[in-house]
Coordinates of C-alpha atoms in Angstrom, one line a residue:
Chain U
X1300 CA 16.4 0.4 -2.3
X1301 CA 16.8 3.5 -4.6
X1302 CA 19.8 5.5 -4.9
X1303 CA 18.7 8.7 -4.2
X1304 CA 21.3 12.4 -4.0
X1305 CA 19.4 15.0 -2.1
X1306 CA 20.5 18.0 -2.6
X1307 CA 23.8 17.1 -3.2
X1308 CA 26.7 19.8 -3.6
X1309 CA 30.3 19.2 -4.7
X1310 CA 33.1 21.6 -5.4
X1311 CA 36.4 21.3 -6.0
X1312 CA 38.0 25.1 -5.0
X1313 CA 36.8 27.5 -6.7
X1314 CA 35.0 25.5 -9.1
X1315 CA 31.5 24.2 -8.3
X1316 CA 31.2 21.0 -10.1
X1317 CA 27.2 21.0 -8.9
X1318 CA 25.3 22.2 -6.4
X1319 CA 21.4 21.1 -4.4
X1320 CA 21.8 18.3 -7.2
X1321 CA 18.7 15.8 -6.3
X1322 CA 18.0 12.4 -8.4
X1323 CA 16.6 9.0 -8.1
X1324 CA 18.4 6.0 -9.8
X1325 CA 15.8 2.9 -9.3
X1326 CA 17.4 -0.4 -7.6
X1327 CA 18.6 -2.8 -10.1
X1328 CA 18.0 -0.1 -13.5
X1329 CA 20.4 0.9 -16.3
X1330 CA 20.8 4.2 -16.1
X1331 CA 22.9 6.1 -18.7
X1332 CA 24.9 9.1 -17.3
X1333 CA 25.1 11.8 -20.1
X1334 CA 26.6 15.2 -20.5
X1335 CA 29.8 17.4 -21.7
X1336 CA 33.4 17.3 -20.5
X1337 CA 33.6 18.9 -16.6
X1338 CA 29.8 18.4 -15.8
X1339 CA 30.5 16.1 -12.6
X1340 CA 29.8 12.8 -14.5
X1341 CA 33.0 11.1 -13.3
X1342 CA 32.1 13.1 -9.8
X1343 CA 29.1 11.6 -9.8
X1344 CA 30.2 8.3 -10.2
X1345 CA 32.8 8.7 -7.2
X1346 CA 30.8 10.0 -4.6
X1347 CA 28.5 7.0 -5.5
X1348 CA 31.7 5.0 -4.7
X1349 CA 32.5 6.9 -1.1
X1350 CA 36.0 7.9 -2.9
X1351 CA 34.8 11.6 -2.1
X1352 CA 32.5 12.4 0.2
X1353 CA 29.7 15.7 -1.2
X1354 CA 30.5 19.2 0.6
X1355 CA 26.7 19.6 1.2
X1356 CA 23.4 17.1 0.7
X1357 CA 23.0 13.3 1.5
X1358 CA 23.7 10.0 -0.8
X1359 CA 21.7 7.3 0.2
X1360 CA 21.0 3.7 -0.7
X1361 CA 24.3 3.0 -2.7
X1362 CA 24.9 -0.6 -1.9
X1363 CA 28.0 -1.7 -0.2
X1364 CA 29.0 -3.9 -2.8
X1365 CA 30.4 -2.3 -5.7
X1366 CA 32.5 -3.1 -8.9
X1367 CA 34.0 -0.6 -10.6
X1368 CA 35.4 0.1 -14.4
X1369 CA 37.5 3.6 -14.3
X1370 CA 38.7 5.6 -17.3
X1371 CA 41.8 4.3 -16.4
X1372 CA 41.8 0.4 -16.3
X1373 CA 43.4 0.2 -13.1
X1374 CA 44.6 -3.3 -13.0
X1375 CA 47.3 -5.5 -11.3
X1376 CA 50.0 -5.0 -13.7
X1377 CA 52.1 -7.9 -13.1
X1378 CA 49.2 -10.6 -13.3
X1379 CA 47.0 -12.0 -16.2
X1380 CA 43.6 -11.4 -16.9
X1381 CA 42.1 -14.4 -14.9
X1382 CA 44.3 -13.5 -12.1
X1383 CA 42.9 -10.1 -11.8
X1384 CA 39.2 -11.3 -12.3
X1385 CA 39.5 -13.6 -9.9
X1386 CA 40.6 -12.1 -7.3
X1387 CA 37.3 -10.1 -6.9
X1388 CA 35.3 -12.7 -7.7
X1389 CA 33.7 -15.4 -4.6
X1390 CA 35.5 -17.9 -3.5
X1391 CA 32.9 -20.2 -5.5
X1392 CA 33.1 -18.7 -9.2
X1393 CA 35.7 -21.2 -10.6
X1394 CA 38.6 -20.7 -13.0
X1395 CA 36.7 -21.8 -16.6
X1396 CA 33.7 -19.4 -15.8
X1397 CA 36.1 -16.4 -15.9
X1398 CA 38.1 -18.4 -18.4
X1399 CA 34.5 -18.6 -20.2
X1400 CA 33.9 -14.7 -20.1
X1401 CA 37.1 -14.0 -21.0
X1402 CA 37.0 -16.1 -24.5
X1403 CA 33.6 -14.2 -24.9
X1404 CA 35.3 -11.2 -25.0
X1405 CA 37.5 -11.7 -27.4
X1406 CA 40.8 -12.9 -25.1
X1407 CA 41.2 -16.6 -25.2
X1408 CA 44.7 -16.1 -26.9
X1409 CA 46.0 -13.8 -24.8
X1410 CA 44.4 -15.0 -21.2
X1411 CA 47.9 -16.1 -19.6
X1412 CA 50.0 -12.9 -20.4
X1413 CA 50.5 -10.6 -17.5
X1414 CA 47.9 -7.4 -18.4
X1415 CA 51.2 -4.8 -18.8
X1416 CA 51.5 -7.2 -21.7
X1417 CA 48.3 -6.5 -23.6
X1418 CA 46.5 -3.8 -25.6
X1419 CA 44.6 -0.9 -24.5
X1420 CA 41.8 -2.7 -25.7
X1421 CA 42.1 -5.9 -24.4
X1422 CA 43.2 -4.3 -20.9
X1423 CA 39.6 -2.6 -21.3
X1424 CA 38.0 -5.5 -21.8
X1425 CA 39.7 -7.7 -18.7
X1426 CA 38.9 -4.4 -16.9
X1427 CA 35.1 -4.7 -17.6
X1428 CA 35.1 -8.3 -17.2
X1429 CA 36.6 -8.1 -13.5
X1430 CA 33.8 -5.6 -12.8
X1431 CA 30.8 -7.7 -14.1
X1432 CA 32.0 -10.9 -12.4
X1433 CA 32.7 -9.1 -8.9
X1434 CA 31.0 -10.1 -6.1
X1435 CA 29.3 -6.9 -6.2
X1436 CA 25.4 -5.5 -6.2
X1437 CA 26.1 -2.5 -8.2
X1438 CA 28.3 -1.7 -11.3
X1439 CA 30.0 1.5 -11.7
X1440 CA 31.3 2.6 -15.6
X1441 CA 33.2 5.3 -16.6
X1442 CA 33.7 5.7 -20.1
X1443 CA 33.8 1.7 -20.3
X1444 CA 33.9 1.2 -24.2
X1445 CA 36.8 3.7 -24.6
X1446 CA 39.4 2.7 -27.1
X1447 CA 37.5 0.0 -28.6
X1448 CA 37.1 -0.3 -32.2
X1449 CA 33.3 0.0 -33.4
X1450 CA 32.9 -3.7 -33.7
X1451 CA 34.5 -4.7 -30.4
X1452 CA 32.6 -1.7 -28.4
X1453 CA 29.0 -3.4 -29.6
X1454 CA 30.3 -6.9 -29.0
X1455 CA 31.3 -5.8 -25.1
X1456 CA 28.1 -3.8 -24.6
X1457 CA 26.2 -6.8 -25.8
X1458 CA 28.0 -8.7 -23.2
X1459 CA 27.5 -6.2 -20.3
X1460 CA 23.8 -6.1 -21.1
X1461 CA 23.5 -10.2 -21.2
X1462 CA 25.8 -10.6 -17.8
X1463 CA 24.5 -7.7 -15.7
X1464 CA 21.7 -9.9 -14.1
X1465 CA 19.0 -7.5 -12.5
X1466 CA 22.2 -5.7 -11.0
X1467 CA 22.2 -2.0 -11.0
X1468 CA 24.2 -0.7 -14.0
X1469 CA 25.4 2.9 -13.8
X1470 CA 27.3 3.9 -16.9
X1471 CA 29.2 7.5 -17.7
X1472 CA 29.6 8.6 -21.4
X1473 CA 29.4 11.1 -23.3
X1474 CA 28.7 9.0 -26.9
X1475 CA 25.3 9.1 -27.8
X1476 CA 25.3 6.0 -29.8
X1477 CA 26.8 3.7 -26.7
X1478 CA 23.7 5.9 -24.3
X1479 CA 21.4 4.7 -26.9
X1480 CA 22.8 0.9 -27.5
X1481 CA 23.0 0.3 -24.0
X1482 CA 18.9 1.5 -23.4
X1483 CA 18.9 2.2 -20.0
X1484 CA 17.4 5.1 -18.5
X1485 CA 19.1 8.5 -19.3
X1486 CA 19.8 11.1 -17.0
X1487 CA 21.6 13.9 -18.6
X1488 CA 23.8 16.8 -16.8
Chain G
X598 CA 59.5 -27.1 -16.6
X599 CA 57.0 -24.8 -14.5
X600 CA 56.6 -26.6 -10.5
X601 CA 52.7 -26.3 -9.8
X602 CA 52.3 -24.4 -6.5
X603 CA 51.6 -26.8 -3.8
X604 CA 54.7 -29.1 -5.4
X605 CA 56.9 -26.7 -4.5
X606 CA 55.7 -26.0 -1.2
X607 CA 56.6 -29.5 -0.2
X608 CA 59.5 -29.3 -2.0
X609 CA 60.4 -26.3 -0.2
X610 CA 59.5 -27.7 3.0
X611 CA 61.6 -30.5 2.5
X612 CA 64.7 -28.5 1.2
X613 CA 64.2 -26.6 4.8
X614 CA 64.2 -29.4 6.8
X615 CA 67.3 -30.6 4.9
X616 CA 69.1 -27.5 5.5
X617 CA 68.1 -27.7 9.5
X618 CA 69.5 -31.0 9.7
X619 CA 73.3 -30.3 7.6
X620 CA 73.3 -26.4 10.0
X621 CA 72.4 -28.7 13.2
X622 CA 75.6 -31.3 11.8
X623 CA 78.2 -28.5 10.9
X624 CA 80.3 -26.7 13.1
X625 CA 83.5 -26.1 14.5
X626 CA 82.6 -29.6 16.1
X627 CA 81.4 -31.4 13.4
X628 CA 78.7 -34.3 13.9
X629 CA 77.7 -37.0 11.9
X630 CA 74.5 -35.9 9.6
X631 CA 72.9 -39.5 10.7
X632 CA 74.1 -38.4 14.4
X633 CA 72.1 -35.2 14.2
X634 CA 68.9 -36.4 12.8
X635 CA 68.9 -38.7 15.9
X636 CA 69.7 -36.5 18.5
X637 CA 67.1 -34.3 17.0
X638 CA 64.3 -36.8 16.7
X639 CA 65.5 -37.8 20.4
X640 CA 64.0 -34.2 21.7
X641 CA 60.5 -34.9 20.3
X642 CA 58.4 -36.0 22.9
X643 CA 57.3 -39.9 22.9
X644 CA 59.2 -40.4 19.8
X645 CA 62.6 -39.8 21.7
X646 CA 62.4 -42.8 23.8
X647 CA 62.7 -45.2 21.4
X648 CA 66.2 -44.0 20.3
X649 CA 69.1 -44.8 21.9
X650 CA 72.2 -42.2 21.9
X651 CA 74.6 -44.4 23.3
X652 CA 77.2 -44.5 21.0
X653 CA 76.8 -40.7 20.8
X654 CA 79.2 -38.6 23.0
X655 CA 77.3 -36.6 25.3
X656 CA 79.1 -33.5 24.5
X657 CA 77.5 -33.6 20.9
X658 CA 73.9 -34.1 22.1
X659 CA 74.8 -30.5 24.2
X660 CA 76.1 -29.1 21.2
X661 CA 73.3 -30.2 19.4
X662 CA 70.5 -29.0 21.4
X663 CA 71.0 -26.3 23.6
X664 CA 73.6 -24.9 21.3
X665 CA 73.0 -24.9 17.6
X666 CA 69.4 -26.0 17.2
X667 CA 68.2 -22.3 19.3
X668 CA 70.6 -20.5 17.0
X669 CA 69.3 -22.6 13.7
X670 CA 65.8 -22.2 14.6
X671 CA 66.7 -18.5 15.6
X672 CA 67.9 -18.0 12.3
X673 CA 65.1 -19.6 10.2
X674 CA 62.3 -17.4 12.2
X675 CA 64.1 -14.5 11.6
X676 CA 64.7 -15.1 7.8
X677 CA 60.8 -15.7 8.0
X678 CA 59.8 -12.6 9.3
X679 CA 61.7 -10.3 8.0
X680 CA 61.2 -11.9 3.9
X681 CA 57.5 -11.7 5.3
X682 CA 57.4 -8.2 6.5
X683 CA 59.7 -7.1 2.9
X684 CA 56.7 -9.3 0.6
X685 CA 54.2 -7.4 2.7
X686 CA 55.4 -3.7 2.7
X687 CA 56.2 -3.9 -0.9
X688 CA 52.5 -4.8 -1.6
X689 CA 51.4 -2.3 0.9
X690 CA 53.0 0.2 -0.5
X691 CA 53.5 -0.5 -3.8
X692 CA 56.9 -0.2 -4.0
X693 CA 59.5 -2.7 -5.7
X694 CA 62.0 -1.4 -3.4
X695 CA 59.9 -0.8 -0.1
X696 CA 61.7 -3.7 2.6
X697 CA 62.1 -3.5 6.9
X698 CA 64.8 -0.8 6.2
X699 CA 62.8 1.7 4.1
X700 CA 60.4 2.5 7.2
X701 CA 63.7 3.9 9.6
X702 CA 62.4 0.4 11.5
X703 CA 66.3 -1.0 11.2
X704 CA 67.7 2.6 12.4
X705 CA 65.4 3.1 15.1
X706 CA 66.5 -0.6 16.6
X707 CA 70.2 0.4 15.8
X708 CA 69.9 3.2 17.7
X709 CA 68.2 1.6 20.4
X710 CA 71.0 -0.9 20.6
X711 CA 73.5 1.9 20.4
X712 CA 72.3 3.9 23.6
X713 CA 72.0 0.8 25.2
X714 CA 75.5 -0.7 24.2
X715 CA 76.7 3.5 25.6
X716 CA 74.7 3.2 28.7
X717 CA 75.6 -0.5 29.7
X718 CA 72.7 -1.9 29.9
X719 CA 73.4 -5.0 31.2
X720 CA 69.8 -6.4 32.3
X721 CA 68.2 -9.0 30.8
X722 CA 64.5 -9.8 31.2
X723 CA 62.4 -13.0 29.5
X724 CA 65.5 -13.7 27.3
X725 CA 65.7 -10.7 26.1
X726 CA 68.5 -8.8 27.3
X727 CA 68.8 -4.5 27.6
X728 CA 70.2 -4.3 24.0
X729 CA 67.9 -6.6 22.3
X730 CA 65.0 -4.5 24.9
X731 CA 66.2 -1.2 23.7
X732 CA 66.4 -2.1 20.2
X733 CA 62.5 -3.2 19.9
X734 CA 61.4 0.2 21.7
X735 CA 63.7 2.1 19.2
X736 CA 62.4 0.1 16.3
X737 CA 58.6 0.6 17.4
X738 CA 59.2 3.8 18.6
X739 CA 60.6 4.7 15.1
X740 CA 57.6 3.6 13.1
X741 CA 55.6 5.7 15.8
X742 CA 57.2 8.6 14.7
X743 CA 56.3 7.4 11.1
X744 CA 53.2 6.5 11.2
X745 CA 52.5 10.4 13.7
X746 CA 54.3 12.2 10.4
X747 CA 52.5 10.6 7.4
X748 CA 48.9 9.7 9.0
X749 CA 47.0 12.6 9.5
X750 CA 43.6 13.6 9.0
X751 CA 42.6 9.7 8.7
X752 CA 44.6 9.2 5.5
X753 CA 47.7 8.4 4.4
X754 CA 50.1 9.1 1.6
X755 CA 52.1 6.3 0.2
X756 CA 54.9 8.5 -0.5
X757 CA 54.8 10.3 2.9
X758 CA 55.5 7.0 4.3
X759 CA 58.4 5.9 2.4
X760 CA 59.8 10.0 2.8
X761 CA 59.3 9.8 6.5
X762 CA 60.7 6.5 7.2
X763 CA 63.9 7.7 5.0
X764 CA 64.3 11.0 6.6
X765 CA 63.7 9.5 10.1
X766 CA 66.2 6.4 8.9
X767 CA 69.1 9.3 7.6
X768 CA 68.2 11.4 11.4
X769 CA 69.1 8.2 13.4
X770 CA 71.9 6.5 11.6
X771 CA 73.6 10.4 11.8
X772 CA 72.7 9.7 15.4
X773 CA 74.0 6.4 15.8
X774 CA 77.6 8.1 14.3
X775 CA 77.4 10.6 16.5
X776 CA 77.4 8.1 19.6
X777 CA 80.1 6.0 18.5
X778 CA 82.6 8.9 17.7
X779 CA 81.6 10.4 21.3
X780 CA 81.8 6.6 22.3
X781 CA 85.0 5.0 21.0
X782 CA 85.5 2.8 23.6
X783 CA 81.9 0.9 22.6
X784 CA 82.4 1.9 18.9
X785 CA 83.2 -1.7 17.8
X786 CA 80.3 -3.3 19.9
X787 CA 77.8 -0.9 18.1
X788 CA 79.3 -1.7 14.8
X789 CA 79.1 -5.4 14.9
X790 CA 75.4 -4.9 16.6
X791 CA 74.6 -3.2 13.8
X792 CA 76.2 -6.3 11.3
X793 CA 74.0 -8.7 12.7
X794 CA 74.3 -11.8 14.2
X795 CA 72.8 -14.8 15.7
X796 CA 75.7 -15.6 18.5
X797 CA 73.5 -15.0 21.3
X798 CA 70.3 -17.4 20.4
X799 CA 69.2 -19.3 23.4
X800 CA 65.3 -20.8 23.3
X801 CA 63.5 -17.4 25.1
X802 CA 64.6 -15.5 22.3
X803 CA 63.2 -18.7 20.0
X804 CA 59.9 -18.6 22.2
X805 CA 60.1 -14.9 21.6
X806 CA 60.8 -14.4 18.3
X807 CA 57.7 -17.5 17.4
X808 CA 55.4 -15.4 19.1
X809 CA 55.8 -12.7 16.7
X810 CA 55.8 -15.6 13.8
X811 CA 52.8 -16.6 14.8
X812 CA 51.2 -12.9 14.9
X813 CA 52.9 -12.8 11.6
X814 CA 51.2 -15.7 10.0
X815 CA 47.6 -14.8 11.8
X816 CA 47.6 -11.4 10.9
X817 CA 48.4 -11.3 7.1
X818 CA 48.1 -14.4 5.7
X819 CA 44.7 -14.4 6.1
X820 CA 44.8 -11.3 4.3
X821 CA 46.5 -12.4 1.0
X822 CA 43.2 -11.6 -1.4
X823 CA 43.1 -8.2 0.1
X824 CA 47.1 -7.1 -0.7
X825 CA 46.1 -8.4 -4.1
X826 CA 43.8 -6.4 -4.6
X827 CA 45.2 -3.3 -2.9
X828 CA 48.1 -3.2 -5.8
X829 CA 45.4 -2.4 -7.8
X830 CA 45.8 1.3 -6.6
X831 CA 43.4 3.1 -4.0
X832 CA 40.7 4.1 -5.5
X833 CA 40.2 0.9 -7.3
X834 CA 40.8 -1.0 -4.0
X835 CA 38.1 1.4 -2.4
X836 CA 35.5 0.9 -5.3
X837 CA 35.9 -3.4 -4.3
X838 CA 35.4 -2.8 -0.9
X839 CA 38.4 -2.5 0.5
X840 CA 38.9 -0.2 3.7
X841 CA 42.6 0.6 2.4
X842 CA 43.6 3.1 5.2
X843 CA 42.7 0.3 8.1
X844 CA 44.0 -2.3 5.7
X845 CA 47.7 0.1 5.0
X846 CA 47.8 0.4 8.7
X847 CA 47.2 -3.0 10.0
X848 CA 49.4 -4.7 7.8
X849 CA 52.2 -1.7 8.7
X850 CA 51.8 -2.2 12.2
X851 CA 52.2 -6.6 11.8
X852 CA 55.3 -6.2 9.5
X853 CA 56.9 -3.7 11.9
X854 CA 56.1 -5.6 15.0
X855 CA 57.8 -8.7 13.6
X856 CA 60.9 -6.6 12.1
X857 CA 61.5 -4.6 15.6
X858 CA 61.1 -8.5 17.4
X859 CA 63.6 -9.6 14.5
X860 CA 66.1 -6.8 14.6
X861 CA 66.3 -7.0 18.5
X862 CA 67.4 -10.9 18.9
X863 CA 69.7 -10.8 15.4
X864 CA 70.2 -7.1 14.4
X865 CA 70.7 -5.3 11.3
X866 CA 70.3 -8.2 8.9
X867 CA 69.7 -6.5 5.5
X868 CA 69.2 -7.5 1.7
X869 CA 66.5 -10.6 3.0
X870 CA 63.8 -8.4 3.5
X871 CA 64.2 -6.7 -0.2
X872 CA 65.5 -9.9 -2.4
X873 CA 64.2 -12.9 -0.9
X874 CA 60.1 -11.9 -2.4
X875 CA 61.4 -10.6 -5.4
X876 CA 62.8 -14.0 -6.0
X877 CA 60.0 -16.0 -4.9
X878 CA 57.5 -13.8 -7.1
X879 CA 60.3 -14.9 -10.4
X880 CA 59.2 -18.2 -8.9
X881 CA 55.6 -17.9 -7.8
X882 CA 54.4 -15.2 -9.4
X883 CA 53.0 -12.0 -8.1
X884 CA 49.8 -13.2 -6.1
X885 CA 50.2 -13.1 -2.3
X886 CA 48.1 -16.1 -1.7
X887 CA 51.2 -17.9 -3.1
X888 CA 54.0 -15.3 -3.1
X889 CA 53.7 -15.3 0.9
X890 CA 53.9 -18.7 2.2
X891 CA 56.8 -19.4 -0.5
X892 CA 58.6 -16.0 1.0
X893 CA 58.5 -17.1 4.9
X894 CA 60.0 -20.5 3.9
X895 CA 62.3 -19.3 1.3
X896 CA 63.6 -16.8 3.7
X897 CA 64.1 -19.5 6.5
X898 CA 66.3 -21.3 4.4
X899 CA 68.5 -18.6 3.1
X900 CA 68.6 -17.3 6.7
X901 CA 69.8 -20.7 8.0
X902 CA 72.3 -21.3 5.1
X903 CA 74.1 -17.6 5.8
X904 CA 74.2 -18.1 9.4
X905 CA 75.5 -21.3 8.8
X906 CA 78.3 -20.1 6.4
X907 CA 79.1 -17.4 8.6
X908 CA 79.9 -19.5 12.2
X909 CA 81.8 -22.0 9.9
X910 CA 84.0 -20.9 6.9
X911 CA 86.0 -18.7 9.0
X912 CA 85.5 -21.0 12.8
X913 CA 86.0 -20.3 15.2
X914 CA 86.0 -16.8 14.4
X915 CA 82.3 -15.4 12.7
X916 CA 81.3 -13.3 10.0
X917 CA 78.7 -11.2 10.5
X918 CA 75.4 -12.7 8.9
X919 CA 74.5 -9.6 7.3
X920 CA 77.4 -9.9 5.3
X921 CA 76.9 -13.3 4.2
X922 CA 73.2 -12.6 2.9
X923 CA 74.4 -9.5 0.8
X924 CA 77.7 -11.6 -1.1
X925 CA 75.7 -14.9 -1.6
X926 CA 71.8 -13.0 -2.2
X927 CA 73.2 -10.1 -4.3
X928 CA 74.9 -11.9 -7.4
X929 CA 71.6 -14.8 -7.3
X930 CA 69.7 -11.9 -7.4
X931 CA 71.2 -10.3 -10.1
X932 CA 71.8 -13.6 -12.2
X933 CA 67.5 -13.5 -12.1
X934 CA 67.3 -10.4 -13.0
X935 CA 69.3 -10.3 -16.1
X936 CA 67.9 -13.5 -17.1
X937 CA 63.9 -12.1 -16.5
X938 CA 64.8 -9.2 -17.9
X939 CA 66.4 -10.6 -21.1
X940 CA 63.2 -12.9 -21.0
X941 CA 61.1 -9.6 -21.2
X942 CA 59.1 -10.5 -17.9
X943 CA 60.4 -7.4 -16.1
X944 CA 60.1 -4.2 -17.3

């Protein structure tokens, strides 16, 4: 099923962040989100995820099952990276797959330190890992290559690309070169 | 040396059952350790028959088991639930220093206790007498007035919790001061109420205080993944699926119901609630799927050590309990913290 915003409306105050906004994001596509600072990207992204609801229009066909990578990495502080994969994997996916994805990204040294303990861009990368091995049936980014150096950022779009599975793949930037990398489908606020 | 997980669950285990035994053998009548595992293992069913207590005075088998073992086992539930509920409303609300106190849940039972204790209430119903009864409507009735204050509109606010329960706490212990100075006569009751102690254990308030163990254990252990996965933060909790008002609530409404069943058969037994997970996570580390379990038994043990310390070191005179968990947990506590801290793990 597609996601599709019907004339969808959001503001926040006085501000309107967009308004009779209708688009179609096909089941199981990458699609690029695109556009300046303060267009609604981020917006966009959380009424996707129910964490506001719009003032006027209808979101439909947003599966129940979502993972998530916010600008901010929002991870449990106090574990280590294969504790906070895990614990949004199913109760099948074993220790060595996450272990597996984790060395692919670049962490095998660091995979038993609590995540307070690492790197911006290490914390990025257990944050996108978590969200591609989540038991999930949609994949939310925002900003997801943020603070990685050139090198890293193609390595971890490769890996997003090879891991997403048919899954839908909605991804906010504003970086032309990651919107063109990644290949998906572009919509642009 | 690091303990792998289900190692020191059994070892755990078996420390508890140690430390049942040496509580059922110490006393001001003190029985033989050997004594006391047999008049123990006498009361299981089928098992019992086989052993003989001949040579064991009668007096001791009473002493035993009507006397010490409801008092012991009092003891280790309540250590349970109350490290439970503290593990739990950390997590919940993601606060380090969040225990059964932080909610006003300890107040409202004190002040229960208090107008009871002022009004005589003498009556006793199911085990549970008219203080212990008054003290688990004030504590519920507390978290009512909590939950009314910083729940609205479907949502809540992690802070408004913690500020409500602490206004609501400072409102009632004012309270509670203004009954004992208008009270003299009852001031010293209300003040060693408020001390806790497990004196008055008898097997209802054992039958009782299981039943809210058992809730305990069925309604959030099962939910270990989820708490996890709540400390993430909100939103991030949301995005994985997570219903994190129902989830906040639920778990507020278990923990409390176990602290207002704890707080009315012991009262005010502070410090467990707060220190006992903090250790266990130094131990376990910070998941719940391990941090829990460890908690409940961990705090059965400490529970059952301090109210063993307190009936004996000063018998046949006692020391309130809550007094004994602050001077033995505090200066453990602090020992682990200086060395985690030096070791860089806590910052």
């Amino acid at each position: 099923m597609d996601i599709l915003f019907e004339k969808v409306s959001k503001r926040f105050g006085d501000k309107t962040i967009f308004s009779d906004l209708s688009l179609r994001i096909s089941k199981g596509s990458l699609t690029v989100i695109m556009g300046p600072s303060g267009c609604g990207k981020t917006t966009l992204l959380n009424l996707m995820m129910r964490l506001i609801e719009p003032d006027d229009g209808e979101i439909t066909g947003v599966p129940s099952r979502k993972a998530a990578v916010f600008q901010e990495d929002r991870l449990c502080e106090t574990f280590n990276a294969v504790a906070n994969v895990r614990m949004v994997c199913s109760k099948g996916l074993n220790d060595s797959i996450i272990i597996s994805h984790l060395v692919q990204l670049g962490l095998s040294e660091r995979l038993t330190v609590p995540v307070k303990n690492l790197s911006g861009g290490m914390r990025r990368r257990v944050a996108i890992a978590r969200a591609m091995l989540a038991d999930a049936d949609i994949i939310l980014m925002d900003e997801p290559f943020k603070g990685l150096d050139d090198k890293l950022k193609f390595e971890t779009m490769d890996y997003v690309k090879k891991f997403r599975n048919q899954r839908s793949l909605i991804m906010v930037t504003h970086d032309r070169e990651e919107s063109q990398y990644m290949d998906g489908e572009l919509i642009i606020l | 040396m690091k303990i792998k997980p289900p190692l020191l669950t059994i070892l755990l285990t078996i420390l508890l059952a140690i430390m049942v035994v040496i509580a059922l053998s110490v006393g001001a009548v003190r029985v033989q350790i050997r004594d006391g595992i047999r008049i123990l293992m006498s009361a299981i069913p089928y098992l019992g028959q086989r052993i003989s207590l001949e040579d064991i005075p009668k007096s001791h088998e009473t002493i035993i088991l009507s006397i010490r073992l409801p008092r012991v086992l009092l003891a280790g539930l309540v250590g349970f639930g109350l490290s439970l509920s503290g593990a739990v409303l950390q997590g919940v609300l993601r606060n380090p220093l969040a225990d059964p106190q932080v909610l006003g849940i300890s107040s409202g039972a004190a002040f229960g206790a208090a107008v009871a204790i002022t009004f005589g209430l003498t009556y006793s119903s199911f085990g549970i007498g008219g203080i212990a009864g008054a003290s688990f409507i004030g504590a519920l009735g507390t978290i009512f007035c909590v939950w009314r204050i910083s729940f609205s509109a479907g949502k809540s606010s992690l802070i408004g919790i913690l500020l409500a329960g602490i206004a609501l706490s400072s409102l009632l212990t004012s309270a509670i001061t203004m009954i004992m100075v208008f009270d003299r006569e009852k001031l010293e009751k209300v003040y060693m109420w408020m001390l806790g102690s497990f004196s008055a254990a008898g097997s209802l308030r054992v039958i009782f205080m299981s039943f809210f163990a058992v809730i305990g254990m069925l309604g959030i252990l099962p939910f270990s993944r989820t708490l996890d996965i709540m400390m993430t933060g909100d939103d991030a909790a949301k995005s994985m699926g997570v219903d994190v008002e129902v989830m906040r609530r639920w778990m507020i409404i278990v923990s409390s119901l176990i602290v207002a069943a704890c707080v009315s058969v012991s009262g005010i037994i502070g410090f467990v609630g707060l220190i006992i997970p903090h250790v266990v996570r130094l131990i376990s580390g910070p998941g719940h799927r391990r941090l829990l379990p460890l908690t409940c038994v961990v705090g059965a043990i400490f529970m059952i050590a301090c109210d063993t310390i307190a009936r004996t070191i000063a018998a046949p005179s006692e020391i309130p309990v809550g007094a004994i968990t602050a001077v033995l947990g505090a200066p453990y506590f602090l020992f682990l913290l200086a060395r985690s801290t030096r070791k860089g793990a806590i910052r």
